[in-house]
PDB file of C-alpha atoms in Angstrom:
ATOM      1  CA  UNK A 952       0.158   0.231   0.009  1.00 73.00           C
ATOM      2  CA  UNK A 953       1.380   3.511  -0.801  1.00 84.00           C
ATOM      3  CA  UNK A 954       0.356   6.895  -0.637  1.00 84.00           C
ATOM      4  CA  UNK A 955      -0.991   7.192  -3.914  1.00 86.00           C
ATOM      5  CA  UNK A 956      -3.150   4.473  -3.604  1.00 91.00           C
ATOM      6  CA  UNK A 957      -4.741   5.929  -0.130  1.00 89.00           C
ATOM      7  CA  UNK A 958      -5.106   9.348  -2.008  1.00 87.00           C
ATOM      8  CA  UNK A 959      -6.813   7.700  -4.966  1.00 89.00           C
ATOM      9  CA  UNK A 960      -9.077   5.479  -2.981  1.00 92.00           C
ATOM     10  CA  UNK A 961     -10.137   8.448  -0.875  1.00 89.00           C
ATOM     11  CA  UNK A 962     -10.436  11.067  -3.929  1.00 86.00           C
ATOM     12  CA  UNK A 963     -13.139   7.991  -5.175  1.00 89.00           C
ATOM     13  CA  UNK A 964     -15.099   8.096  -2.035  1.00 89.00           C
ATOM     14  CA  UNK A 965     -15.426  11.866  -1.602  1.00 82.00           C
ATOM     15  CA  UNK A 966     -16.533  12.431  -5.254  1.00 81.00           C
ATOM     16  CA  UNK A 967     -18.900   9.631  -5.942  1.00 83.00           C
ATOM     17  CA  UNK A 968     -16.757   7.849  -9.114  1.00 87.00           C
ATOM     18  CA  UNK A 969     -13.546   7.390 -10.580  1.00 89.00           C
ATOM     19  CA  UNK A 970     -14.325  10.412 -13.027  1.00 88.00           C
ATOM     20  CA  UNK A 971     -14.854  13.117 -10.928  1.00 85.00           C
ATOM     21  CA  UNK A 972     -12.128  11.885  -8.838  1.00 85.00           C
ATOM     22  CA  UNK A 973      -9.817  11.954 -11.706  1.00 86.00           C
ATOM     23  CA  UNK A 974     -10.673  15.321 -12.951  1.00 83.00           C
ATOM     24  CA  UNK A 975     -10.265  16.426  -9.377  1.00 74.00           C
ATOM     25  CA  UNK A 976      -6.948  15.337  -9.368  1.00 78.00           C
ATOM     26  CA  UNK A 977      -6.054  16.386 -12.498  1.00 79.00           C
ATOM     27  CA  UNK A 978      -4.647  12.734 -13.546  1.00 85.00           C
ATOM     28  CA  UNK A 979      -6.173  10.010 -16.150  1.00 91.00           C
ATOM     29  CA  UNK A 980      -9.029   7.943 -15.196  1.00 90.00           C
ATOM     30  CA  UNK A 981      -6.977   4.447 -15.681  1.00 92.00           C
ATOM     31  CA  UNK A 982      -4.024   5.454 -13.228  1.00 93.00           C
ATOM     32  CA  UNK A 983      -7.197   5.664 -10.340  1.00 91.00           C
ATOM     33  CA  UNK A 984      -8.510   2.624 -11.956  1.00 92.00           C
ATOM     34  CA  UNK A 985      -5.228   0.774 -11.762  1.00 93.00           C
ATOM     35  CA  UNK A 986      -4.458   1.865  -8.098  1.00 93.00           C
ATOM     36  CA  UNK A 987      -7.543   0.790  -6.621  1.00 93.00           C
ATOM     37  CA  UNK A 988      -7.319  -2.551  -8.390  1.00 93.00           C
ATOM     38  CA  UNK A 989      -4.152  -2.660  -7.037  1.00 93.00           C
ATOM     39  CA  UNK A 990      -5.162  -1.735  -3.250  1.00 93.00           C
ATOM     40  CA  UNK A 991      -7.633  -4.424  -3.955  1.00 93.00           C
ATOM     41  CA  UNK A 992      -4.950  -6.937  -4.527  1.00 93.00           C
ATOM     42  CA  UNK A 993      -3.032  -5.916  -1.843  1.00 92.00           C
ATOM     43  CA  UNK A 994      -5.329  -5.741   0.951  1.00 92.00           C
ATOM     44  CA  UNK A 995      -7.491  -9.287  -0.550  1.00 93.00           C
ATOM     45  CA  UNK A 996     -10.738  -7.439  -0.301  1.00 94.00           C
ATOM     46  CA  UNK A 997     -13.192  -5.767  -2.839  1.00 94.00           C
ATOM     47  CA  UNK A 998     -13.480  -2.100  -1.808  1.00 94.00           C
ATOM     48  CA  UNK A 999     -15.990  -1.418  -4.383  1.00 92.00           C
ATOM     49  CA  UNK A1000     -18.930  -2.688  -5.768  1.00 90.00           C
ATOM     50  CA  UNK A1001     -19.086  -1.842  -9.664  1.00 85.00           C
ATOM     51  CA  UNK A1002     -22.729  -0.849 -10.584  1.00 80.00           C
ATOM     52  CA  UNK A1003     -22.619   0.141 -13.997  1.00 73.00           C
ATOM     53  CA  UNK A1004     -20.449   3.352 -14.042  1.00 70.00           C
ATOM     54  CA  UNK A1005     -20.765   3.900 -10.256  1.00 75.00           C
ATOM     55  CA  UNK A1006     -18.714   2.595  -7.624  1.00 84.00           C
ATOM     56  CA  UNK A1007     -20.402   1.956  -4.309  1.00 89.00           C
ATOM     57  CA  UNK A1008     -18.347   1.065  -1.216  1.00 92.00           C
ATOM     58  CA  UNK A1009     -18.539  -2.404   0.119  1.00 93.00           C
ATOM     59  CA  UNK A1010     -18.372  -3.194   3.851  1.00 93.00           C
ATOM     60  CA  UNK A1011     -14.673  -3.706   3.762  1.00 93.00           C
ATOM     61  CA  UNK A1012     -14.273  -0.345   1.934  1.00 92.00           C
ATOM     62  CA  UNK A1013     -16.490   1.522   4.625  1.00 92.00           C
ATOM     63  CA  UNK A1014     -13.704   0.088   7.055  1.00 91.00           C
ATOM     64  CA  UNK A1015     -10.898   1.300   4.989  1.00 92.00           C
ATOM     65  CA  UNK A1016     -12.461   5.134   4.778  1.00 90.00           C
ATOM     66  CA  UNK A1017     -11.251   6.135   8.654  1.00 86.00           C
ATOM     67  CA  UNK A1018      -7.724   4.717   8.873  1.00 89.00           C
ATOM     68  CA  UNK A1019      -7.359   5.784   5.008  1.00 88.00           C
ATOM     69  CA  UNK A1020      -8.152   9.620   6.362  1.00 83.00           C
ATOM     70  CA  UNK A1021      -5.844   9.146   9.380  1.00 80.00           C
ATOM     71  CA  UNK A1022      -3.156   7.898   7.407  1.00 84.00           C
ATOM     72  CA  UNK A1023      -3.177  10.844   5.004  1.00 75.00           C
ATOM     73  CA  UNK A1024      -3.672  13.375   7.946  1.00 69.00           C
ATOM     74  CA  UNK A1025      -0.550  12.376   9.731  1.00 73.00           C
ATOM     75  CA  UNK A1026       1.410  12.385   6.503  1.00 71.00           C
ATOM     76  CA  UNK A1027       0.019  15.719   5.644  1.00 59.00           C
ATOM     77  CA  UNK A1028       0.707  17.227   9.104  1.00 57.00           C
ATOM     78  CA  UNK A1029       4.104  15.546   9.233  1.00 61.00           C
ATOM     79  CA  UNK A1030       4.759  17.458   6.159  1.00 54.00           C
ATOM     80  CA  UNK A1031       3.709  20.610   7.110  1.00 47.00           C
ATOM     81  CA  UNK A1032       5.523  20.829  10.380  1.00 51.00           C
ATOM     82  CA  UNK A1033       8.816  20.514   8.278  1.00 43.00           C
ATOM     83  CA  UNK A1034       7.771  23.127   5.900  1.00 48.00           C
ATOM     84  CA  UNK A1035       6.442  25.751   8.049  1.00 63.00           C
ATOM     85  CA  UNK A1036       9.073  26.821  10.303  1.00 65.00           C
ATOM     86  CA  UNK A1037       6.857  29.381  11.978  1.00 70.00           C
ATOM     87  CA  UNK A1038       4.583  26.395  13.147  1.00 71.00           C
ATOM     88  CA  UNK A1039       1.527  27.470  11.606  1.00 78.00           C
ATOM     89  CA  UNK A1040      -0.871  24.913  10.474  1.00 78.00           C
ATOM     90  CA  UNK A1041      -0.708  23.249   7.030  1.00 73.00           C
ATOM     91  CA  UNK A1042      -2.746  20.079   5.380  1.00 74.00           C
ATOM     92  CA  UNK A1043      -6.387  19.470   5.475  1.00 79.00           C
ATOM     93  CA  UNK A1044      -8.848  19.350   8.495  1.00 86.00           C
ATOM     94  CA  UNK A1045     -11.610  17.112   8.298  1.00 87.00           C
ATOM     95  CA  UNK A1046     -14.992  18.299  10.032  1.00 92.00           C
ATOM     96  CA  UNK A1047     -18.507  17.115  10.002  1.00 91.00           C
ATOM     97  CA  UNK A1048     -21.210  19.292  10.938  1.00 93.00           C
ATOM     98  CA  UNK A1049     -25.247  19.310  10.840  1.00 87.00           C
ATOM     99  CA  UNK A1050     -26.558  20.833   7.876  1.00 82.00           C
ATOM    100  CA  UNK A1051     -28.498  23.193  10.434  1.00 80.00           C
ATOM    101  CA  UNK A1052     -24.763  24.348  12.035  1.00 88.00           C
ATOM    102  CA  UNK A1053     -23.311  24.370   8.357  1.00 87.00           C
ATOM    103  CA  UNK A1054     -24.615  27.972   7.699  1.00 80.00           C
ATOM    104  CA  UNK A1055     -23.956  29.153  10.967  1.00 85.00           C
ATOM    105  CA  UNK A1056     -21.684  28.853  13.272  1.00 91.00           C
ATOM    106  CA  UNK A1057     -19.570  26.789  10.705  1.00 94.00           C
ATOM    107  CA  UNK A1058     -18.994  29.211   7.811  1.00 93.00           C
ATOM    108  CA  UNK A1059     -18.329  31.832   9.602  1.00 93.00           C
ATOM    109  CA  UNK A1060     -15.711  30.065  11.732  1.00 95.00           C
ATOM    110  CA  UNK A1061     -14.061  28.567   8.433  1.00 96.00           C
ATOM    111  CA  UNK A1062     -14.113  31.781   7.189  1.00 95.00           C
ATOM    112  CA  UNK A1063     -12.087  33.244  10.331  1.00 94.00           C
ATOM    113  CA  UNK A1064      -9.518  30.144  10.231  1.00 95.00           C
ATOM    114  CA  UNK A1065      -8.863  30.326   6.377  1.00 93.00           C
ATOM    115  CA  UNK A1066      -8.116  34.130   6.835  1.00 93.00           C
ATOM    116  CA  UNK A1067      -5.735  33.090   9.806  1.00 90.00           C
ATOM    117  CA  UNK A1068      -4.352  30.227   8.502  1.00 90.00           C
ATOM    118  CA  UNK A1069      -4.451  30.452   4.364  1.00 88.00           C
ATOM    119  CA  UNK A1070      -2.111  27.350   3.844  1.00 84.00           C
ATOM    120  CA  UNK A1071      -4.536  24.865   5.479  1.00 85.00           C
ATOM    121  CA  UNK A1072      -7.741  23.564   3.783  1.00 84.00           C
ATOM    122  CA  UNK A1073     -10.741  22.394   5.524  1.00 89.00           C
ATOM    123  CA  UNK A1074     -13.264  19.578   4.139  1.00 86.00           C
ATOM    124  CA  UNK A1075     -16.631  19.641   5.680  1.00 91.00           C
ATOM    125  CA  UNK A1076     -18.697  16.483   5.798  1.00 85.00           C
ATOM    126  CA  UNK A1077     -22.688  16.162   6.506  1.00 84.00           C
ATOM    127  CA  UNK A1078     -23.568  14.844   9.558  1.00 84.00           C
ATOM    128  CA  UNK A1079     -27.014  13.231   9.109  1.00 76.00           C
ATOM    129  CA  UNK A1080     -27.217  11.497  12.399  1.00 77.00           C
ATOM    130  CA  UNK A1081     -25.927  13.154  15.481  1.00 80.00           C
ATOM    131  CA  UNK A1082     -25.747  10.062  17.458  1.00 78.00           C
ATOM    132  CA  UNK A1083     -22.863   8.998  15.156  1.00 79.00           C
ATOM    133  CA  UNK A1084     -20.625  12.100  16.533  1.00 84.00           C
ATOM    134  CA  UNK A1085     -18.435  10.077  18.788  1.00 82.00           C
ATOM    135  CA  UNK A1086     -18.087   7.204  16.020  1.00 77.00           C
ATOM    136  CA  UNK A1087     -16.991   9.205  13.265  1.00 79.00           C
ATOM    137  CA  UNK A1088     -14.116  10.663  15.514  1.00 83.00           C
ATOM    138  CA  UNK A1089     -13.109   7.214  17.154  1.00 77.00           C
ATOM    139  CA  UNK A1090     -13.009   5.625  13.514  1.00 68.00           C
ATOM    140  CA  UNK A1091     -11.134   8.484  12.030  1.00 73.00           C
ATOM    141  CA  UNK A1092     -13.630   9.969   9.514  1.00 75.00           C
ATOM    142  CA  UNK A1093     -12.844  13.250  10.984  1.00 83.00           C
ATOM    143  CA  UNK A1094     -11.075  15.243  13.975  1.00 88.00           C
ATOM    144  CA  UNK A1095     -13.762  17.642  14.724  1.00 93.00           C
ATOM    145  CA  UNK A1096     -17.722  17.443  14.767  1.00 94.00           C
ATOM    146  CA  UNK A1097     -20.057  20.311  15.243  1.00 95.00           C
ATOM    147  CA  UNK A1098     -23.628  18.918  16.312  1.00 90.00           C
ATOM    148  CA  UNK A1099     -25.958  19.998  18.961  1.00 87.00           C
ATOM    149  CA  UNK A1100     -25.376  19.178  22.461  1.00 87.00           C
ATOM    150  CA  UNK A1101     -25.570  17.644  24.879  1.00 81.00           C
ATOM    151  CA  UNK A1102     -23.957  15.109  22.326  1.00 71.00           C
ATOM    152  CA  UNK A1103     -24.379  10.955  22.705  1.00 65.00           C
ATOM    153  CA  UNK A1104     -21.575   8.545  23.958  1.00 64.00           C
ATOM    154  CA  UNK A1105     -18.837  11.245  23.937  1.00 74.00           C
ATOM    155  CA  UNK A1106     -17.333   9.373  26.356  1.00 73.00           C
ATOM    156  CA  UNK A1107     -12.979   9.907  26.079  1.00 82.00           C
ATOM    157  CA  UNK A1108     -13.959  12.578  24.071  1.00 91.00           C
ATOM    158  CA  UNK A1109     -13.806  16.698  24.781  1.00 93.00           C
ATOM    159  CA  UNK A1110     -16.744  18.582  24.495  1.00 93.00           C
ATOM    160  CA  UNK A1111     -16.912  22.513  24.053  1.00 93.00           C
ATOM    161  CA  UNK A1112     -20.147  24.388  24.011  1.00 94.00           C
ATOM    162  CA  UNK A1113     -20.135  27.531  21.122  1.00 94.00           C
ATOM    163  CA  UNK A1114     -23.655  28.980  21.634  1.00 92.00           C
ATOM    164  CA  UNK A1115     -27.426  28.043  21.457  1.00 91.00           C
ATOM    165  CA  UNK A1116     -29.540  27.810  18.641  1.00 89.00           C
ATOM    166  CA  UNK A1117     -33.310  28.803  18.461  1.00 92.00           C
ATOM    167  CA  UNK A1118     -36.380  27.446  16.989  1.00 94.00           C
ATOM    168  CA  UNK A1119     -38.973  29.381  15.078  1.00 96.00           C
ATOM    169  CA  UNK A1120     -42.156  28.637  13.240  1.00 96.00           C
ATOM    170  CA  UNK A1121     -41.986  29.032   9.707  1.00 97.00           C
ATOM    171  CA  UNK A1122     -45.792  28.890   7.714  1.00 96.00           C
ATOM    172  CA  UNK A1123     -46.579  28.707   4.162  1.00 96.00           C
ATOM    173  CA  UNK A1124     -46.695  32.105   2.205  1.00 96.00           C
ATOM    174  CA  UNK A1125     -49.945  34.006   2.951  1.00 94.00           C
ATOM    175  CA  UNK A1126     -50.867  32.007   5.992  1.00 93.00           C
ATOM    176  CA  UNK A1127     -53.116  33.541   8.391  1.00 87.00           C
ATOM    177  CA  UNK A1128     -51.210  33.620  11.555  1.00 86.00           C
ATOM    178  CA  UNK A1129     -51.572  35.548  14.657  1.00 88.00           C
ATOM    179  CA  UNK A1130     -49.924  38.704  14.990  1.00 91.00           C
ATOM    180  CA  UNK A1131     -47.866  38.046  17.716  1.00 92.00           C
ATOM    181  CA  UNK A1132     -44.075  37.688  17.320  1.00 93.00           C
ATOM    182  CA  UNK A1133     -43.116  36.031  19.844  1.00 95.00           C
ATOM    183  CA  UNK A1134     -45.724  33.959  19.188  1.00 95.00           C
ATOM    184  CA  UNK A1135     -47.378  31.806  22.318  1.00 95.00           C
ATOM    185  CA  UNK A1136     -47.027  28.143  21.856  1.00 94.00           C
ATOM    186  CA  UNK A1137     -50.502  28.029  23.037  1.00 93.00           C
ATOM    187  CA  UNK A1138     -51.753  30.231  20.242  1.00 93.00           C
ATOM    188  CA  UNK A1139     -50.110  27.491  17.468  1.00 92.00           C
ATOM    189  CA  UNK A1140     -51.875  27.613  14.451  1.00 90.00           C
ATOM    190  CA  UNK A1141     -54.008  24.463  13.450  1.00 88.00           C
ATOM    191  CA  UNK A1142     -52.036  23.524  10.533  1.00 87.00           C
ATOM    192  CA  UNK A1143     -50.224  20.326   9.505  1.00 93.00           C
ATOM    193  CA  UNK A1144     -46.589  20.143   9.505  1.00 93.00           C
ATOM    194  CA  UNK A1145     -43.788  19.291   7.406  1.00 93.00           C
ATOM    195  CA  UNK A1146     -41.299  17.225   9.921  1.00 90.00           C
ATOM    196  CA  UNK A1147     -38.368  14.821   9.603  1.00 86.00           C
ATOM    197  CA  UNK A1148     -38.355  11.320  11.350  1.00 80.00           C
ATOM    198  CA  UNK A1149     -38.552  11.534  15.197  1.00 70.00           C
ATOM    199  CA  UNK A1150     -35.407   9.503  15.549  1.00 61.00           C
ATOM    200  CA  UNK A1151     -33.250  11.831  13.203  1.00 61.00           C
ATOM    201  CA  UNK A1152     -32.666  14.543  15.882  1.00 64.00           C
ATOM    202  CA  UNK A1153     -32.742  15.476  19.460  1.00 61.00           C
ATOM    203  CA  UNK A1154     -34.336  18.514  18.917  1.00 70.00           C
ATOM    204  CA  UNK A1155     -37.452  16.844  16.683  1.00 77.00           C
ATOM    205  CA  UNK A1156     -38.507  15.361  20.468  1.00 78.00           C
ATOM    206  CA  UNK A1157     -38.013  18.257  22.285  1.00 83.00           C
ATOM    207  CA  UNK A1158     -40.145  20.541  19.795  1.00 88.00           C
ATOM    208  CA  UNK A1159     -42.973  18.086  20.400  1.00 88.00           C
ATOM    209  CA  UNK A1160     -42.701  18.063  24.279  1.00 89.00           C
ATOM    210  CA  UNK A1161     -42.851  21.729  24.330  1.00 92.00           C
ATOM    211  CA  UNK A1162     -45.809  21.955  22.063  1.00 92.00           C
ATOM    212  CA  UNK A1163     -47.755  19.293  23.880  1.00 92.00           C
ATOM    213  CA  UNK A1164     -46.881  21.555  27.239  1.00 93.00           C
ATOM    214  CA  UNK A1165     -48.569  24.297  25.549  1.00 93.00           C
ATOM    215  CA  UNK A1166     -51.859  22.173  24.955  1.00 93.00           C
ATOM    216  CA  UNK A1167     -51.018  22.163  21.417  1.00 92.00           C
ATOM    217  CA  UNK A1168     -49.983  19.347  18.940  1.00 88.00           C
ATOM    218  CA  UNK A1169     -48.280  18.414  15.865  1.00 88.00           C
ATOM    219  CA  UNK A1170     -50.236  16.832  13.068  1.00 89.00           C
ATOM    220  CA  UNK A1171     -47.510  15.772  10.045  1.00 90.00           C
ATOM    221  CA  UNK A1172     -48.826  16.537   6.904  1.00 91.00           C
ATOM    222  CA  UNK A1173     -45.188  15.254   5.289  1.00 92.00           C
ATOM    223  CA  UNK A1174     -42.452  13.235   7.109  1.00 91.00           C
ATOM    224  CA  UNK A1175     -39.116  13.926   4.832  1.00 90.00           C
ATOM    225  CA  UNK A1176     -36.024  11.987   5.281  1.00 83.00           C
ATOM    226  CA  UNK A1177     -34.128  15.013   4.654  1.00 80.00           C
ATOM    227  CA  UNK A1178     -33.894  18.181   6.821  1.00 80.00           C
ATOM    228  CA  UNK A1179     -33.210  20.610   4.138  1.00 81.00           C
ATOM    229  CA  UNK A1180     -36.337  19.565   1.909  1.00 87.00           C
ATOM    230  CA  UNK A1181     -38.729  20.973   4.679  1.00 92.00           C
ATOM    231  CA  UNK A1182     -38.685  24.548   3.921  1.00 92.00           C
ATOM    232  CA  UNK A1183     -39.485  23.671  -0.050  1.00 94.00           C
ATOM    233  CA  UNK A1184     -42.569  21.641   1.108  1.00 95.00           C
ATOM    234  CA  UNK A1185     -43.600  24.694   3.642  1.00 96.00           C
ATOM    235  CA  UNK A1186     -43.308  27.282   0.718  1.00 95.00           C
ATOM    236  CA  UNK A1187     -45.466  24.993  -1.410  1.00 95.00           C
ATOM    237  CA  UNK A1188     -47.933  25.261   0.885  1.00 94.00           C
ATOM    238  CA  UNK A1189     -47.993  22.051   2.321  1.00 94.00           C
ATOM    239  CA  UNK A1190     -47.231  22.872   5.840  1.00 94.00           C
ATOM    240  CA  UNK A1191     -45.570  24.686   8.482  1.00 95.00           C
ATOM    241  CA  UNK A1192     -42.419  23.884  10.228  1.00 95.00           C
ATOM    242  CA  UNK A1193     -39.981  24.818  13.138  1.00 94.00           C
ATOM    243  CA  UNK A1194     -36.463  25.881  11.566  1.00 92.00           C
ATOM    244  CA  UNK A1195     -33.470  26.887  13.282  1.00 89.00           C
ATOM    245  CA  UNK A1196     -33.443  30.578  13.048  1.00 90.00           C
ATOM    246  CA  UNK A1197     -30.841  31.432  10.517  1.00 85.00           C
ATOM    247  CA  UNK A1198     -32.810  29.238   7.919  1.00 88.00           C
ATOM    248  CA  UNK A1199     -35.997  30.661   9.264  1.00 93.00           C
ATOM    249  CA  UNK A1200     -34.847  34.204   8.907  1.00 92.00           C
ATOM    250  CA  UNK A1201     -33.847  33.148   5.257  1.00 90.00           C
ATOM    251  CA  UNK A1202     -37.470  31.429   4.592  1.00 94.00           C
ATOM    252  CA  UNK A1203     -39.071  34.687   5.620  1.00 95.00           C
ATOM    253  CA  UNK A1204     -37.012  36.501   2.570  1.00 95.00           C
ATOM    254  CA  UNK A1205     -38.605  33.997   0.285  1.00 95.00           C
ATOM    255  CA  UNK A1206     -42.213  34.742   1.480  1.00 96.00           C
ATOM    256  CA  UNK A1207     -42.818  32.520   4.388  1.00 96.00           C
ATOM    257  CA  UNK A1208     -44.810  33.884   7.350  1.00 96.00           C
ATOM    258  CA  UNK A1209     -42.240  33.317  10.044  1.00 97.00           C
ATOM    259  CA  UNK A1210     -42.581  33.757  14.187  1.00 96.00           C
ATOM    260  CA  UNK A1211     -40.182  33.624  17.064  1.00 96.00           C
ATOM    261  CA  UNK A1212     -41.767  31.461  19.851  1.00 95.00           C
ATOM    262  CA  UNK A1213     -42.878  32.253  23.476  1.00 95.00           C
ATOM    263  CA  UNK A1214     -41.657  30.122  25.228  1.00 94.00           C
ATOM    264  CA  UNK A1215     -38.643  30.036  23.631  1.00 93.00           C
ATOM    265  CA  UNK A1216     -37.530  26.635  22.173  1.00 92.00           C
ATOM    266  CA  UNK A1217     -33.464  26.438  21.812  1.00 91.00           C
ATOM    267  CA  UNK A1218     -30.735  23.781  22.010  1.00 89.00           C
ATOM    268  CA  UNK A1219     -27.033  24.185  22.811  1.00 91.00           C
ATOM    269  CA  UNK A1220     -24.466  23.232  19.752  1.00 93.00           C
ATOM    270  CA  UNK A1221     -20.633  22.903  19.814  1.00 94.00           C
ATOM    271  CA  UNK A1222     -17.776  20.775  19.491  1.00 95.00           C
ATOM    272  CA  UNK A1223     -16.643  17.504  19.947  1.00 95.00           C
ATOM    273  CA  UNK A1224     -13.222  16.401  19.339  1.00 94.00           C
ATOM    274  CA  UNK A1225     -10.248  14.314  20.705  1.00 90.00           C
ATOM    275  CA  UNK A1226      -7.804  16.600  22.424  1.00 90.00           C
ATOM    276  CA  UNK A1227      -5.443  14.149  22.448  1.00 84.00           C
ATOM    277  CA  UNK A1228      -5.479  13.174  18.662  1.00 81.00           C
ATOM    278  CA  UNK A1229      -5.724  16.615  17.087  1.00 85.00           C
ATOM    279  CA  UNK A1230      -3.547  17.708  14.429  1.00 83.00           C
ATOM    280  CA  UNK A1231      -2.124  21.322  14.286  1.00 84.00           C
ATOM    281  CA  UNK A1232      -4.748  22.540  12.174  1.00 87.00           C
ATOM    282  CA  UNK A1233      -7.459  20.680  14.554  1.00 89.00           C
ATOM    283  CA  UNK A1234      -5.679  22.358  17.327  1.00 89.00           C
ATOM    284  CA  UNK A1235      -6.133  25.991  15.829  1.00 91.00           C
ATOM    285  CA  UNK A1236      -9.640  25.359  14.807  1.00 95.00           C
ATOM    286  CA  UNK A1237     -10.548  24.320  18.636  1.00 96.00           C
ATOM    287  CA  UNK A1238      -8.665  27.365  19.678  1.00 95.00           C
ATOM    288  CA  UNK A1239     -10.267  29.912  17.455  1.00 95.00           C
ATOM    289  CA  UNK A1240     -13.826  28.714  17.970  1.00 95.00           C
ATOM    290  CA  UNK A1241     -13.312  29.044  21.687  1.00 91.00           C
ATOM    291  CA  UNK A1242     -11.784  32.421  21.235  1.00 91.00           C
ATOM    292  CA  UNK A1243     -14.759  33.325  18.824  1.00 84.00           C
ATOM    293  CA  UNK A1244     -17.276  32.214  21.468  1.00 76.00           C
ATOM    294  CA  UNK A1245     -15.365  34.344  24.266  1.00 64.00           C
ATOM    295  CA  UNK A1246     -15.557  37.551  22.340  1.00 59.00           C
ATOM    296  CA  UNK A1247     -19.593  37.239  21.579  1.00 53.00           C
TER     297      UNK A1247
END
């Protein structure tokens, strides 16, 4: 196994196929194909199912992703420490984040990080299940996870709260909503809701409990697997939903009727990481996030 094989393997994983990986790396497609085949021969396992022109990870391929990322990060970090005499981080930092947190605070923090450390790059992965935060770190898929707190199963990991995210009610354009803002939950309009599966986020259960405590109920009209799909369904008139404040404000700009809530529904968010395993870039990101939190 050599570094080129690891690099090509992860490129195929990250870009969903050999063609896209070849374009990004600016190498010939046969070069990547031969490297993957050689890696499979050396390991004695099949890493991908070849389905038409597509590449789908096998169970063995999934098991290799985390260790492969660790290998590449260690090599990049080692090279960076040799090149940068000032000790400034280089290489790539892998972070997984909840979609609702990617716009804020992740985009804001990454922007500040890149301005201070332009020689370091960041890859943002999509965290679909917050229960996977600890395993993603322990298996080496990333160094840092940005998620809602409290994080589940974080034994042995560091948790750093960064702030609180508030949830607002978002209704279809033209909805007849009470004028109060904030809107008392006891006056929640009797509309069907666009929701996500209950187990996909701890916030779903908390919102349902808060609504029930106010003597109201959520009647689903549509249950969508992808959180990002809620707003298009609301804008199409299929029901109301609860969105994070930044997303709700963006929805208002697109014509949705938006109300903050009383009592307030909110959840803390922050970083989960292993301080003993952070690369120089990871350590710098955590310190920057902490300093930003103190200033705000």
